[in-house]
PDB file of C-alpha atoms in Angstrom:
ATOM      1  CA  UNK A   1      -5.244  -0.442  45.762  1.00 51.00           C
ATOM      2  CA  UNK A   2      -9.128  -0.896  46.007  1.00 53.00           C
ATOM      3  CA  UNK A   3     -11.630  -2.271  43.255  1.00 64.00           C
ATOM      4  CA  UNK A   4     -11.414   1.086  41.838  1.00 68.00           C
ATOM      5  CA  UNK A   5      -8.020   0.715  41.117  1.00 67.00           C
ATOM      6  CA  UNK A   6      -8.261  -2.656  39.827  1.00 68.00           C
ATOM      7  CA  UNK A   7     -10.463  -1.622  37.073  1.00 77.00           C
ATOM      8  CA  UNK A   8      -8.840   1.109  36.060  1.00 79.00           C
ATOM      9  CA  UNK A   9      -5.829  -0.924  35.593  1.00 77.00           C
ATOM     10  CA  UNK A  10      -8.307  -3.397  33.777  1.00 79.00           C
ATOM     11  CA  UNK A  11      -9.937  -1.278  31.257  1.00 82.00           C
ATOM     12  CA  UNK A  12      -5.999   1.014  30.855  1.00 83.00           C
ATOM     13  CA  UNK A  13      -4.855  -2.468  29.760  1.00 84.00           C
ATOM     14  CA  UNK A  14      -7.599  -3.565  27.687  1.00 84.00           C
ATOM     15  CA  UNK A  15      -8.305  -0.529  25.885  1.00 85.00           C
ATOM     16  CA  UNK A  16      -4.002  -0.338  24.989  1.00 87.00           C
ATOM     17  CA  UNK A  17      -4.072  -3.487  23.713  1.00 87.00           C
ATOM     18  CA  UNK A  18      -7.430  -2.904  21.276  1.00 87.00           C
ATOM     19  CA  UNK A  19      -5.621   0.250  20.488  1.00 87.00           C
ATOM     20  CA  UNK A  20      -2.253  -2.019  19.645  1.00 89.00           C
ATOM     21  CA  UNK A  21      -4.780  -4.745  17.891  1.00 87.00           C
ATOM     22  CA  UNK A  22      -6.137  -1.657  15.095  1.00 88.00           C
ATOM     23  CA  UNK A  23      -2.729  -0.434  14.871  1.00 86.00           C
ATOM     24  CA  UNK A  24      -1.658  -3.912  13.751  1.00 86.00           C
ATOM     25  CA  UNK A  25      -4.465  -4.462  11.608  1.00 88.00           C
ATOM     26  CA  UNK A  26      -3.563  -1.878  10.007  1.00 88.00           C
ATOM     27  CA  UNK A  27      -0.788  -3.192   9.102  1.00 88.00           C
ATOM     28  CA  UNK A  28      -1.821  -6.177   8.012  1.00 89.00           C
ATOM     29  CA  UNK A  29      -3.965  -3.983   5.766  1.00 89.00           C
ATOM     30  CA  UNK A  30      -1.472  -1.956   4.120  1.00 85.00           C
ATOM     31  CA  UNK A  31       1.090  -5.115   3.934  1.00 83.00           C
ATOM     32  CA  UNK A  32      -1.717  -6.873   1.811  1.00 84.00           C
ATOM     33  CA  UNK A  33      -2.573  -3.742  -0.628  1.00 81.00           C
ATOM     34  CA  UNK A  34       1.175  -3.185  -1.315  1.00 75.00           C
ATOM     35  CA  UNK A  35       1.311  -6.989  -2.102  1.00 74.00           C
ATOM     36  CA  UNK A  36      -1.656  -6.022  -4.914  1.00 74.00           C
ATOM     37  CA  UNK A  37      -1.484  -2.741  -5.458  1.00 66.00           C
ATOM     38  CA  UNK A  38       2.160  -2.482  -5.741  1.00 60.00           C
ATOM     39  CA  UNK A  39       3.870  -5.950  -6.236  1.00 56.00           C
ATOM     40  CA  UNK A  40       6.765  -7.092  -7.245  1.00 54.00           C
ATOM     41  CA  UNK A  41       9.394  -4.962  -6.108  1.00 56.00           C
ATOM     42  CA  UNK A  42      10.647  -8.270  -3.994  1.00 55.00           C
ATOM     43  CA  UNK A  43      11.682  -9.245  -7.542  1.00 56.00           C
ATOM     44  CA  UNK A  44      14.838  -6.385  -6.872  1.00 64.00           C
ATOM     45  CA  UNK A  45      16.180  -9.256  -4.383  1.00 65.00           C
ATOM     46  CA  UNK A  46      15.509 -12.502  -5.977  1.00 59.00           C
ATOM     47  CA  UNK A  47      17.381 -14.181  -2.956  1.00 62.00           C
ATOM     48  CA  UNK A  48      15.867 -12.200  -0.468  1.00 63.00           C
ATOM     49  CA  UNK A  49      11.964 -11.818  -1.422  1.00 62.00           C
ATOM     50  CA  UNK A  50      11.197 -11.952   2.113  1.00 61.00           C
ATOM     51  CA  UNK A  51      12.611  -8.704   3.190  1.00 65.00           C
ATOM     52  CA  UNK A  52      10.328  -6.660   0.644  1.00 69.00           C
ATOM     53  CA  UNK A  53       7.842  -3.855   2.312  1.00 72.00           C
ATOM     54  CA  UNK A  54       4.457  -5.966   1.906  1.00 76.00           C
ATOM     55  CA  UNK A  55       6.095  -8.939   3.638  1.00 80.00           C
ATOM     56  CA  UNK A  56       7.730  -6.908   6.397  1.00 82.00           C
ATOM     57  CA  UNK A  57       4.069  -5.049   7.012  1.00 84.00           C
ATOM     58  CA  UNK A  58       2.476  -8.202   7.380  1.00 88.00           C
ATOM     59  CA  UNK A  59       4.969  -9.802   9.372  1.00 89.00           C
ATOM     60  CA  UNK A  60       4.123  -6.733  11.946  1.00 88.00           C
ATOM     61  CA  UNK A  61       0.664  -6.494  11.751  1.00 89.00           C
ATOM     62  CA  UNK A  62       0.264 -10.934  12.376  1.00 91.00           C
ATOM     63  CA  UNK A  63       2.737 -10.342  15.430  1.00 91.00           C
ATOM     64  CA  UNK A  64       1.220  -7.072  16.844  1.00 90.00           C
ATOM     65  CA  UNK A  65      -2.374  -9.015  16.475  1.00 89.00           C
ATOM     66  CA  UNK A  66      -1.141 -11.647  18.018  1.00 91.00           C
ATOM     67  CA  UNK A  67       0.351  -9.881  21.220  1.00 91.00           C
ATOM     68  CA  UNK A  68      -2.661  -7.621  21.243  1.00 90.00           C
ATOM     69  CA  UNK A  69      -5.264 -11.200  21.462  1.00 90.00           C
ATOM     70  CA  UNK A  70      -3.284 -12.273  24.388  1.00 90.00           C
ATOM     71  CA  UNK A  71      -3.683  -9.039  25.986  1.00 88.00           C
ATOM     72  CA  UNK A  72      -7.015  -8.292  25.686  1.00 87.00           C
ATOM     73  CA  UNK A  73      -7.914 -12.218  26.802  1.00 87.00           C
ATOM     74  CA  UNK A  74      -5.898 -12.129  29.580  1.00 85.00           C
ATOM     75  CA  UNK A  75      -7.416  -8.238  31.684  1.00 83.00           C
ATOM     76  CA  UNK A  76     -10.844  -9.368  29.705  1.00 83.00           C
ATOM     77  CA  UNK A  77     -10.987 -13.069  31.215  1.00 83.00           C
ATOM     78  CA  UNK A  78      -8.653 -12.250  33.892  1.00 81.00           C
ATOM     79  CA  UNK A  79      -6.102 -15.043  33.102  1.00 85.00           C
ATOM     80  CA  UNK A  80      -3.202 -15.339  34.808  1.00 86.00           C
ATOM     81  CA  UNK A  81      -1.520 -17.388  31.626  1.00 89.00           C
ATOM     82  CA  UNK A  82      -2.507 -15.668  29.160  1.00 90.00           C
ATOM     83  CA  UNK A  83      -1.036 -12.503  30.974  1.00 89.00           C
ATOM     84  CA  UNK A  84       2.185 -14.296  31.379  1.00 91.00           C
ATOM     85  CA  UNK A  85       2.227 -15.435  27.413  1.00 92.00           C
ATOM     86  CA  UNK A  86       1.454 -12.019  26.748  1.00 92.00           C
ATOM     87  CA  UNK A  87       4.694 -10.735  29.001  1.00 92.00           C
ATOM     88  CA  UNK A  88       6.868 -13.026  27.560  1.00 93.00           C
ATOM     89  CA  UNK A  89       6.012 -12.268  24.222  1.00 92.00           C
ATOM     90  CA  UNK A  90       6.694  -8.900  24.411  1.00 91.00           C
ATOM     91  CA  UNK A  91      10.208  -9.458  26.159  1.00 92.00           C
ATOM     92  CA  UNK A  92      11.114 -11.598  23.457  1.00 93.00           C
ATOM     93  CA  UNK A  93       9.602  -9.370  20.880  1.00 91.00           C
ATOM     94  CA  UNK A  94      12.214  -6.496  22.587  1.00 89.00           C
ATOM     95  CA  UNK A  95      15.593  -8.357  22.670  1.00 91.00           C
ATOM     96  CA  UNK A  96      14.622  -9.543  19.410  1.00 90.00           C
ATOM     97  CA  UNK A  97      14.351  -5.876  18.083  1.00 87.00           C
ATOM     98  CA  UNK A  98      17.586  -4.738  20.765  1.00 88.00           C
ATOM     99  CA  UNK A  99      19.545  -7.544  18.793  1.00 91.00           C
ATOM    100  CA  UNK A 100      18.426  -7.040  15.080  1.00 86.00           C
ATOM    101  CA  UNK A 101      19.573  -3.040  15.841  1.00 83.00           C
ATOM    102  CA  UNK A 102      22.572  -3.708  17.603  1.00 86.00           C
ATOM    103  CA  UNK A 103      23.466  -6.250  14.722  1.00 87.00           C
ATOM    104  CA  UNK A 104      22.354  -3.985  12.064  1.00 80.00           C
ATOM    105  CA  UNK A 105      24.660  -0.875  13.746  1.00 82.00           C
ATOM    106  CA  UNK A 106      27.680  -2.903  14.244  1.00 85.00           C
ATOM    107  CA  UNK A 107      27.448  -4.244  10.641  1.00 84.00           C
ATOM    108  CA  UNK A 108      25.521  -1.441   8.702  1.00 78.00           C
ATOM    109  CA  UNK A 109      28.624  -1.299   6.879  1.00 77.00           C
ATOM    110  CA  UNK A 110      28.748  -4.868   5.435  1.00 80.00           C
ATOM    111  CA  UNK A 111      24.809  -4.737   5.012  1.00 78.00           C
ATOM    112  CA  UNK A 112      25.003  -2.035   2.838  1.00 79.00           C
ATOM    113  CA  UNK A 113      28.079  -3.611   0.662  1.00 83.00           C
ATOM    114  CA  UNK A 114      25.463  -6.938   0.657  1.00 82.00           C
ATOM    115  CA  UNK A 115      22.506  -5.496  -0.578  1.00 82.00           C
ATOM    116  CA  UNK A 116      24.454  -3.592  -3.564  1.00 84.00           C
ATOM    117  CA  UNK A 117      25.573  -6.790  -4.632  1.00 84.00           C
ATOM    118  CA  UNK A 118      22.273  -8.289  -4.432  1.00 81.00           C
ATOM    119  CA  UNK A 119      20.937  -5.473  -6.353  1.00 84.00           C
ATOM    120  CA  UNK A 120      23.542  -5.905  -9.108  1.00 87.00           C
ATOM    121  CA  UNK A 121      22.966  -9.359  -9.178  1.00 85.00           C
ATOM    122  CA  UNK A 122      19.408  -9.190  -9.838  1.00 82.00           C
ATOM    123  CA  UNK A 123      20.595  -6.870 -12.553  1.00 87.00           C
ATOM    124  CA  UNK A 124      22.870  -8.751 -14.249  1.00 86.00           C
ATOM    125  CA  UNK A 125      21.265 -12.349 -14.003  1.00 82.00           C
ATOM    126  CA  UNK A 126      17.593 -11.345 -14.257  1.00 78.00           C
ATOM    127  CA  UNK A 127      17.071  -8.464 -16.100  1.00 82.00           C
ATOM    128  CA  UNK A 128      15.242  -9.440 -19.277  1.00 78.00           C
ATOM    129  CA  UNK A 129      14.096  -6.856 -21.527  1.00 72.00           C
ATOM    130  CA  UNK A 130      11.081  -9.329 -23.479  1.00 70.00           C
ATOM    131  CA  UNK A 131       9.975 -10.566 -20.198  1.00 64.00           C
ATOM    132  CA  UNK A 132       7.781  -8.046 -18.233  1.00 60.00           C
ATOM    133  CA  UNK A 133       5.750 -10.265 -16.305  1.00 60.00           C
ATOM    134  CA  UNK A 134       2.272  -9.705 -15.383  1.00 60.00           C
ATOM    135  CA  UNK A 135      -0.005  -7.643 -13.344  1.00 58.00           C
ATOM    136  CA  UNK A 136       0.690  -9.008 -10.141  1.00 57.00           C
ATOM    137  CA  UNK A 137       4.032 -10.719 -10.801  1.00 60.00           C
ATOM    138  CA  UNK A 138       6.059  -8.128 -12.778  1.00 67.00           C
ATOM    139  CA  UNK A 139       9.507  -8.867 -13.968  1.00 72.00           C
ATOM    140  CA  UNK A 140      12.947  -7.064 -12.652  1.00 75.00           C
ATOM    141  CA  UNK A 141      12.716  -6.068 -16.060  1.00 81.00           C
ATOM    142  CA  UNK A 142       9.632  -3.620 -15.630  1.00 82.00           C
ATOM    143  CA  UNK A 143      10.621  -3.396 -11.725  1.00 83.00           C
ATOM    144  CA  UNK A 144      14.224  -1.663 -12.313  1.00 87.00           C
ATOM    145  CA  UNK A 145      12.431   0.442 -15.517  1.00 88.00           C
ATOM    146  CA  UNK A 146       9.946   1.879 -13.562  1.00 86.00           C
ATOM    147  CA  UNK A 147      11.869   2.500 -10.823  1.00 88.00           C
ATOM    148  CA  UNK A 148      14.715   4.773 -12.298  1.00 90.00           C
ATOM    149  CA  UNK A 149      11.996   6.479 -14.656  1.00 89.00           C
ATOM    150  CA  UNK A 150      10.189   7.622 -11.106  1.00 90.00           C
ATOM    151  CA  UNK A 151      13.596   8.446  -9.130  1.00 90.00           C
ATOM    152  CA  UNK A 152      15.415   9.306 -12.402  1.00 91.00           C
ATOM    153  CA  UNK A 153      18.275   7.408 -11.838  1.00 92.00           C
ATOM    154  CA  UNK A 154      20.594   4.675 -13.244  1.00 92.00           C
ATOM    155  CA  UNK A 155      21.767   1.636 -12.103  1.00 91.00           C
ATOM    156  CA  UNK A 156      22.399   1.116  -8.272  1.00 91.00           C
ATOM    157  CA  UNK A 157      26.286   2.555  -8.358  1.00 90.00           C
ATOM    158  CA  UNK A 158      26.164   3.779 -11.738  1.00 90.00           C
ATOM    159  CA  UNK A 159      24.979   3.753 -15.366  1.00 91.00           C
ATOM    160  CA  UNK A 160      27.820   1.053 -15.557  1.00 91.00           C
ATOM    161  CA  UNK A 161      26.146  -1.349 -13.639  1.00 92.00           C
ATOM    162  CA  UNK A 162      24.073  -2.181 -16.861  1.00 92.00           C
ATOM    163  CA  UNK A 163      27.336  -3.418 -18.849  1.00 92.00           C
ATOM    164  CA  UNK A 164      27.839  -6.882 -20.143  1.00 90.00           C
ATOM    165  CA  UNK A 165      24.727  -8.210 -18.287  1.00 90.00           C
ATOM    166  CA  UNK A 166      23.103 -11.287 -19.363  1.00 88.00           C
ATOM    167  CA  UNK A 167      20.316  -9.561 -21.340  1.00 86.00           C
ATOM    168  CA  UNK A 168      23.201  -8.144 -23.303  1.00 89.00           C
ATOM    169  CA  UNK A 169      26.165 -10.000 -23.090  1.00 90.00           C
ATOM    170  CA  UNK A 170      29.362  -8.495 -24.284  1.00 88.00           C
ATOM    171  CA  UNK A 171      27.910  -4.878 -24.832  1.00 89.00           C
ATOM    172  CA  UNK A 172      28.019  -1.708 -22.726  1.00 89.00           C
ATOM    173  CA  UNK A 173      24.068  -0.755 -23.017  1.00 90.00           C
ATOM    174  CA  UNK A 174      21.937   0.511 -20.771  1.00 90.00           C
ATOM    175  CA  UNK A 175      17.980   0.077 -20.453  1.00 90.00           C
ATOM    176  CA  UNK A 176      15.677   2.628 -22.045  1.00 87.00           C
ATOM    177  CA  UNK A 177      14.701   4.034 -18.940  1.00 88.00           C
ATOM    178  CA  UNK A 178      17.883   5.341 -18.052  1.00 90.00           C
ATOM    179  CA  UNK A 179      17.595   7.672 -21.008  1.00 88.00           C
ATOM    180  CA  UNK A 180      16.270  11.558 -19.853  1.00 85.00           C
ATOM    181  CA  UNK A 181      13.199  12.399 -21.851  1.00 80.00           C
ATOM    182  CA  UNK A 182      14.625  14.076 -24.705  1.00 71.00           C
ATOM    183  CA  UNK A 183      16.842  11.739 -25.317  1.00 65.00           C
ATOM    184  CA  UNK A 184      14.983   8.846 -24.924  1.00 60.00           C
ATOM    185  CA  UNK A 185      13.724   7.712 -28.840  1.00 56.00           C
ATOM    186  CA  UNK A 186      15.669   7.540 -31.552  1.00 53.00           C
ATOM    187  CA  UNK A 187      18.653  10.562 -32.732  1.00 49.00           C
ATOM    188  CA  UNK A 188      19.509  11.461 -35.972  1.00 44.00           C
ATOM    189  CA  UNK A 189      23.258  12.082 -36.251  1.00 46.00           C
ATOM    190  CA  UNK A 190      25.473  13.310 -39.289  1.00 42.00           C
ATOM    191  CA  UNK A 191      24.691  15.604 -42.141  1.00 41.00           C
ATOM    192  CA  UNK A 192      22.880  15.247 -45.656  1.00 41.00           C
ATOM    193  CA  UNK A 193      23.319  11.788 -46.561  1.00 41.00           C
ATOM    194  CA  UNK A 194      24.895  10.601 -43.686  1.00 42.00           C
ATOM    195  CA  UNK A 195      22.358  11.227 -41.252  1.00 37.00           C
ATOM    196  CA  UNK A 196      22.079   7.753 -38.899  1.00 47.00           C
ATOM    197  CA  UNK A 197      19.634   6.680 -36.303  1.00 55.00           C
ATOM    198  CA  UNK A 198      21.546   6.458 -32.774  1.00 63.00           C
ATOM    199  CA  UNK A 199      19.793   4.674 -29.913  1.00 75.00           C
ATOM    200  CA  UNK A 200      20.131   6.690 -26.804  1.00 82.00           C
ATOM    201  CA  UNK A 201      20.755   3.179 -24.485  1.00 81.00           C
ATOM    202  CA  UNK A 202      23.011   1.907 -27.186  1.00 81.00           C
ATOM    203  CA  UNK A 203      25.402   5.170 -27.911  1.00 78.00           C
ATOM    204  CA  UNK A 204      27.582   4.743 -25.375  1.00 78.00           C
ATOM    205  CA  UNK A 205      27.696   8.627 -24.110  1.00 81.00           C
ATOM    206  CA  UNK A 206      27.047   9.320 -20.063  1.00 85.00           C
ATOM    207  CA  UNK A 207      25.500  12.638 -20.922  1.00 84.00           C
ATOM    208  CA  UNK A 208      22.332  11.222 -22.319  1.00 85.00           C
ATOM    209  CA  UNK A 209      21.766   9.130 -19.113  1.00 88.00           C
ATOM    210  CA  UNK A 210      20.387   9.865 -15.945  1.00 89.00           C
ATOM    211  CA  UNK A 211      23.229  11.129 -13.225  1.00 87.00           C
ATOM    212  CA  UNK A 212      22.411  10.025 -10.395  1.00 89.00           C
ATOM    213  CA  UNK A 213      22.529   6.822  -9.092  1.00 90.00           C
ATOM    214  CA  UNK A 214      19.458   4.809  -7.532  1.00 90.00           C
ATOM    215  CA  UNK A 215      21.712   3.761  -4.705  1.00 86.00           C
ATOM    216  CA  UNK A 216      22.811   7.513  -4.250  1.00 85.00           C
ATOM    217  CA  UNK A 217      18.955   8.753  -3.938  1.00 88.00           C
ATOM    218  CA  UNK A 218      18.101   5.967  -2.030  1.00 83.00           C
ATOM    219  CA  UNK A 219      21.127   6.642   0.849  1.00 82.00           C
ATOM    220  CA  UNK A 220      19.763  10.207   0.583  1.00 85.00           C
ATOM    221  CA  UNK A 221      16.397   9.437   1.245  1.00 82.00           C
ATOM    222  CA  UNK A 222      17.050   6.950   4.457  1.00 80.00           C
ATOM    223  CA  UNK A 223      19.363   9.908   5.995  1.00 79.00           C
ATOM    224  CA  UNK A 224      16.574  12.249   5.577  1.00 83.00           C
ATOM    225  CA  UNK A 225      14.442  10.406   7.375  1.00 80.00           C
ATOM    226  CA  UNK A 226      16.504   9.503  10.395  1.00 78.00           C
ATOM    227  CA  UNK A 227      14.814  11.514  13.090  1.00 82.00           C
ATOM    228  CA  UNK A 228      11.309   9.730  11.650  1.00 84.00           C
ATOM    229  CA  UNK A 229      13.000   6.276  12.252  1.00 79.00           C
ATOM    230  CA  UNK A 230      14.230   7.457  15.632  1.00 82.00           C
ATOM    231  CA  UNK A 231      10.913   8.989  16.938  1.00 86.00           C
ATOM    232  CA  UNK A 232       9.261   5.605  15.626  1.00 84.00           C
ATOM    233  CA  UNK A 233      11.917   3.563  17.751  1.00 83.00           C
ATOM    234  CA  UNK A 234      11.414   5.143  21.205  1.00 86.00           C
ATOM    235  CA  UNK A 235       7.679   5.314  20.082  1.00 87.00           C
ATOM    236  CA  UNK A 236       7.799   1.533  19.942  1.00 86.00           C
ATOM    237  CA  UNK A 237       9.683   0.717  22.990  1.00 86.00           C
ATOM    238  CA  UNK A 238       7.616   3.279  24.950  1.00 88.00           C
ATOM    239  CA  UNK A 239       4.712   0.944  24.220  1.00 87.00           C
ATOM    240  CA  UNK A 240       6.586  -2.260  24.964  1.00 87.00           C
ATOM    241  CA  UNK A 241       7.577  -1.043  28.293  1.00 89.00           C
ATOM    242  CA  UNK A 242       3.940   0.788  29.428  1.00 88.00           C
ATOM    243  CA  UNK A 243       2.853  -2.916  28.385  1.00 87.00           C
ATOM    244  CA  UNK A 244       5.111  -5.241  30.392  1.00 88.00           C
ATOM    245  CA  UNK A 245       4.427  -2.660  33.653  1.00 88.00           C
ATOM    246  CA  UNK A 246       0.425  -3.158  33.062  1.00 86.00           C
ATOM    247  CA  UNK A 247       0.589  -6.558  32.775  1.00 86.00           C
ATOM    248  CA  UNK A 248       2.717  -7.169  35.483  1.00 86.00           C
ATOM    249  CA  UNK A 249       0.357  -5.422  37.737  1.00 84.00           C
ATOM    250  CA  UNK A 250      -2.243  -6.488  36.322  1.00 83.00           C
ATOM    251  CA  UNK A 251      -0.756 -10.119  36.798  1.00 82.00           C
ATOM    252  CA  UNK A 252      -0.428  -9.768  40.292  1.00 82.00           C
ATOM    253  CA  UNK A 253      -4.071  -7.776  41.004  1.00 77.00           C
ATOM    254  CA  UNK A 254      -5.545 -10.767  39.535  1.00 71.00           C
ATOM    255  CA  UNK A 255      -3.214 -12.780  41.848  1.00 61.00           C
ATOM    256  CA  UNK A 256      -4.351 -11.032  45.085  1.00 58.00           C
ATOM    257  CA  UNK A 257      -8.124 -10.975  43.790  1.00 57.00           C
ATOM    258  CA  UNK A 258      -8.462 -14.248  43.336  1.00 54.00           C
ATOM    259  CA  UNK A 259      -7.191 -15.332  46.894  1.00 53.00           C
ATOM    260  CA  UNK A 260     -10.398 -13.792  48.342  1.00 50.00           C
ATOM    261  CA  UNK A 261     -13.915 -12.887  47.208  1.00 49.00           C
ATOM    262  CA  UNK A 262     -13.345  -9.819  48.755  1.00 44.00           C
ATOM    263  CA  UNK A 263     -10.738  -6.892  47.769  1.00 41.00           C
ATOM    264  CA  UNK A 264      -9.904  -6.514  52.046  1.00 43.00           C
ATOM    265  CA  UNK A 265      -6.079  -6.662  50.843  1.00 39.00           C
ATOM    266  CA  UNK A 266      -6.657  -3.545  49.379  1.00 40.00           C
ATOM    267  CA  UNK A 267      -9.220  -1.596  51.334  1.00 43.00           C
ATOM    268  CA  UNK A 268      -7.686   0.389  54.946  1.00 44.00           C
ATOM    269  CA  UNK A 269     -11.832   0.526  55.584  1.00 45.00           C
ATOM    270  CA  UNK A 270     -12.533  -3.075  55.916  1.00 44.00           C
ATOM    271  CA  UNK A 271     -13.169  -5.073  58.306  1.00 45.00           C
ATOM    272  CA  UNK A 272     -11.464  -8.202  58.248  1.00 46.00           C
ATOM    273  CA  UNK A 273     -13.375 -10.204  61.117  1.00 45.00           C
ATOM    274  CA  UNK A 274     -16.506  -9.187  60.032  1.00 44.00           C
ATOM    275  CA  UNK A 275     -15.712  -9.091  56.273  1.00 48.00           C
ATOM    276  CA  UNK A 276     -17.699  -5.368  56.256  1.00 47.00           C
ATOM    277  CA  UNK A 277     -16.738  -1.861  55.305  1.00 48.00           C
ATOM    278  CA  UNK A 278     -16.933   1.291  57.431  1.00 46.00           C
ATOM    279  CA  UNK A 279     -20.260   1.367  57.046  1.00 49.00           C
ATOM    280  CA  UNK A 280     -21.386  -1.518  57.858  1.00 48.00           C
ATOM    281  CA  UNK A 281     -22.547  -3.188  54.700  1.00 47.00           C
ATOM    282  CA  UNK A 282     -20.791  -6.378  52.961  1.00 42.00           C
ATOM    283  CA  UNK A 283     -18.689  -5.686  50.146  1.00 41.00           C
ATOM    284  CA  UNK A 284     -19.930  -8.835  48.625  1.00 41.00           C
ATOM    285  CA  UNK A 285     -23.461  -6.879  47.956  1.00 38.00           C
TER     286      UNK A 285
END
């Protein structure tokens, strides 16, 4: 491999990791405007705020920026250490991702049964109806409300999720928002003088509710997406490996280079005694 080489290798590395330094800016980006622009929705797992989207999308992009400075500072400055942080950040970075997958396959089952129950818990112990909370802290209240109006759907398992919560103790209600449309203010049942006001959350009948549940559209939605997941995961480790190969050789270019002021390892034209090319001049001009 002559100088040529080298600096391909150089700039291929460089420019991969300023392409994997926007990419997790980006990131960073969109985990910040989902913190603003769409907060809150941690407040679905009061136990677990820290696995909500914004957090996870910043969690990427500060990791991705991270690997990506390394990367760049090591083919830019040609440093050996940094080169070897960066590889060993990225192998870390991929058994960490082999082992949260293999976990998360093994027990899917038991995560799934765990985040129901978180989701009913948030439902029964924090759901309060007077409490919406505030632009950028909303409540579960206005969280759960607004999400089955959009999905039109009610309760994680079903409509009796909402019974004998705390917000209602003792009484099989539902929220307002699992009402459909037309059902959703105030009926007038009976005839003539018996005619009575019935509140759609409050009457008790299935048939006014939404029928699906928020759990059940969710499920659907994840399965739908599969082959995007998929496509993102061999995406991802595509990357990981084209890195660890560049730096490695990049690693060990730098190695060579720096053992001489010449690149004679690498050129079949040079000659050693005289430190000159085929042609006579130095290499060092």
């Amino acid at each position: 491999m002559g100088s040529s080489g080298y600096t391909c290798i150089r700039r291929t590395f460089c420019s991969f990791n300023v392409l994997i330094w926007l990419c997790g800016s980006c990131f960073l980006a969109i985990g910040v405007w989902l913190r603003f622009a769409a907060p809150g929705y941690a407040t679905l797992l009061p136990d677990h705020a820290a696995l909500s989207a914004d957090c996870l999308f910043m969690t990427i992009g500060v990791i991705s920026f991270v690997i990506a400075f390394f990367g760049c500072c090591g083919s830019w400055f040609q440093s050996r250490c940094f080169l070897i942080i960066y590889f060993t950040l990225v192998v870390l970075l991929f058994l960490s991702e082999f082992l949260l997958g293999s976990l998360a396959f093994v027990f899917r089952g038991g995560i799934g049964r765990m985040m129901v129950h978180e989701l009913k818990y948030g439902i029964e112990k924090h759901y309060n109806v007077s409490d919406r909370g505030g632009i950028f802290a909303p409540s579960v209240a206005s969280i759960w409300d607004k999400v089955q109006v959009e999905l039109q759907c009610c309760g994680v398992s079903s409509y009796e999720d909402w019974y004998d919560i705390s917000a209602w103790p003792g009484e099989r209600w539902v929220p307002r928002s699992c009402c459909r449309p037309r059902y959703n203010s105030l009926m007038m049942e009976g005839s003539g003088d018996d005619l009575q006001s019935v509140d759609c959350r409050k009457a008790g009948d299935p048939s006014l509710f939404w029928d699906k549940s928020c759990g059940q559209i969710l499920q659907m939605w994840f399965v739908q997406r599969l082959h995007v997941v998929g496509t993102v995961g061999l995406v991802i480790a595509f990357l990981q490996l084209f890195g660890l190969i560049s730096s490695m050789l990049l690693f060990c270019t730098v190695k060579h280079k720096r053992s001489s002021k010449t690149y004679k390892s690498y050129s079949p034209s040079v000659d050693t005694t005289l430190n000159r090319n085929s042609t006579g001049t130095y290499l060092d001009d």
